[in-house]
């Protein structure tokens, strides 16, 4: 089956007064690896299950390749789905599991065996074809689930936290397998995870979700470098938030007053004056002759970088990372320091949480 | 095409039709009979229209009130004796290295699974007026205490039903996290104090659940009080039977009234227990099950002795009937000497009863398995208003004793539009209705553990929900359901209390025949029939234990 784009328009899923999905619109492009990322309870799995057909769509529409699928039952949507807990049929062998969807599609018997073999080869478990699921490890089971989902050449491939039950090392390994496979097959893929590192590493584009709404859609680098609001900045990676007064009559050269310290040369996207908030990544803070005064609470040497926990005079704690190659020594705990944010890299938010940079 | 006003349109899928079919079947075979029973209880031959006369009679005549008193006395006393026997046994078996634990366990299960009235019958064979033991002691000039009357009934119930308490309590004891008791120890309680202040309160809901099972089962039992009561110690199920028999050709009004009262008794006890458990739910997932204490030498022997003794007494009835079935008899009773003539007699005279028993039970089991799977699926996976209603309905037969269900089906189906009395169908219906809750319960328990995404995986691969149910869900449920079905099979072949109400000449079963043979003082044939039932029970149970590997609970 040809791969489709997935257009979601104003989709709503309500449980009584609670809206698990509160009017979401997304254009997922054909062949794209698209991730729904968010904390638990943000509605990402609910939305995925609406696409799959396991949850009804209360309002709005979802269409595959221009065809609205609201009324199409799950088994006729032509999707492939990979579940968090593998959901391998325990009474069938590995090969039978993979052949299951092909049989349901009435693929001629002589074509089934070669297709199953190819699929198993692609996920590198072809020697296990005759095994029973209870003889497989978690990682192997997830490979079976993957092969079973894409062997039917679905128009859309859906994955619901497929790696969350695997140990850390295996997770990274499977991540690469999934990414390569998706590139090769070019199947439109919607992937759900709460793990931001996983989302950043695997996706073409990411939708960050909170409380049933989309907070930001964009490529991983965009999401990381230019979070559109404080939630995304806090959720993706580590961000230090500092209150400030923004003086930005001239958006090309604004001044931020953080405590008694003036940070100059910040570029805003529009004129703004008033209270605001800056978000700075640990690697966008440095220690020098001037800056916000504080004291090192705890320094942790982590190999390629040093992580400092700094207590500011106003009682707030910051996290600051210094690359080992740039540092002469590891500073002792208790050392008084001045913290300087990188004026080009920090994100400034206005009073309502909207991004000004 | 006709257009109907758009209410919220139900999806006309496979499960919609299953729901409709199941609800209709329940309305027809459960709600309709039971509401007919209630209606009947308000009618009397002596009065026109609805009347409270039957109830007035019940609460004013000593005959009925005595039966109510006897019933409550016997059932409460049996619940307490079962507690006193079952709970300590469970403690010893789970906490100490008792000799031959496995064998003792199987004996306990066998005691529970044996037909109830065979217990009564065997105790009569041993301690009755012409019993083996009675005559033995009489020969030595010693008078043995009588087995007839309330004391004997309580004894038989205790030895038959203590396994309920045992099974519930040992289940709870093995799922207590040992850290809980250790915490009690750290806080400085002594061992005995800990047992009463920590262990016992935590297992209390299970203790009560076991006791309530004893209460319900002994309340529902007809055979034991009938045989041991000898018409003097009357209990309600016996009265239901008597009232119905004396009203034959009449309209079973008093039998209906008595039935409603019996159901009210068991319902209120069940609700009391639910109320208590709802407030004290110590759900526990055992991380570290308690350690088994390794005793040695005479201490180990001392712990084993009481447990083995009770298990042996529980099994004694089965041994007695098997042995006595090979003893020569005449009209005075057993006269000694080995013989097979008891078996020859039943094969020539009562062969239909034997085939009926297996035939009816087998058909009932097929229905139980199919309905059990469909209903438990709806209860677990298609939750909603319909499912909740279904849940209530399907569990209702729990509180309906067999003889009451018998009366229900008779009053509902002995007249137009549907006449079923005297047919095999009505026997099978009564078995299905009574045993279905057990299968539904074990099926639901299984489905709760089964990950729903396995089904969704199948659907996402293009297999319709209906086909998914049959090829994946049903396939995966089958081992659990079949183990449950073996247990239902055992209770069906041993069923007496509803069969005795519903049988006709052509549809009589082994248990009915045993009852009749005992009443005719034909002990040899009764023993042979009982031996056949016992043997089938033992074999079925062995298959169950092999098959279920401990994954399916017997209760």
Short mmCIF file of C-alpha atoms in Angstrom, two decimals, chain B residues 88-89 92-93 96-105 108 293 295-312:
data_model
loop_
_atom_site.label_atom_id
_atom_site.label_comp_id
_atom_site.label_asym_id
_atom_site.label_seq_id
_atom_site.Cartn_x
_atom_site.Cartn_y
_atom_site.Cartn_z
CA UNK B 88 -5.59 -23.04 61.50
CA UNK B 89 -5.04 -25.69 58.82
CA UNK B 92 0.00 -24.75 59.45
CA UNK B 93 0.11 -25.71 55.77
CA UNK B 96 5.40 -25.12 58.25
CA UNK B 97 7.02 -27.95 56.32
CA UNK B 98 4.13 -30.34 56.82
CA UNK B 99 4.81 -33.93 55.65
CA UNK B 100 3.16 -34.84 52.32
CA UNK B 101 1.85 -31.35 51.70
CA UNK B 102 0.90 -32.08 48.10
CA UNK B 103 -1.10 -35.20 48.99
CA UNK B 104 -2.88 -33.41 51.82
CA UNK B 105 -3.71 -30.54 49.47
CA UNK B 108 -8.64 -31.23 50.83
CA UNK B 293 9.46 -22.69 58.86
CA UNK B 295 10.68 -28.08 61.57
CA UNK B 296 12.41 -31.36 62.33
CA UNK B 297 11.62 -34.63 64.09
CA UNK B 298 8.67 -34.82 66.45
CA UNK B 299 7.80 -31.14 66.00
CA UNK B 300 7.27 -31.66 62.29
CA UNK B 301 5.21 -34.75 63.07
CA UNK B 302 3.13 -32.80 65.58
CA UNK B 303 2.31 -30.15 63.01
CA UNK B 304 1.43 -32.74 60.38
CA UNK B 305 -0.84 -34.85 62.60
CA UNK B 306 -3.89 -32.55 62.92
CA UNK B 307 -3.70 -31.49 59.28
CA UNK B 308 -3.50 -35.06 58.02
CA UNK B 309 -6.27 -36.16 60.38
CA UNK B 310 -8.73 -33.55 59.11
CA UNK B 311 -7.81 -34.29 55.49
CA UNK B 312 -8.40 -38.00 56.14
#
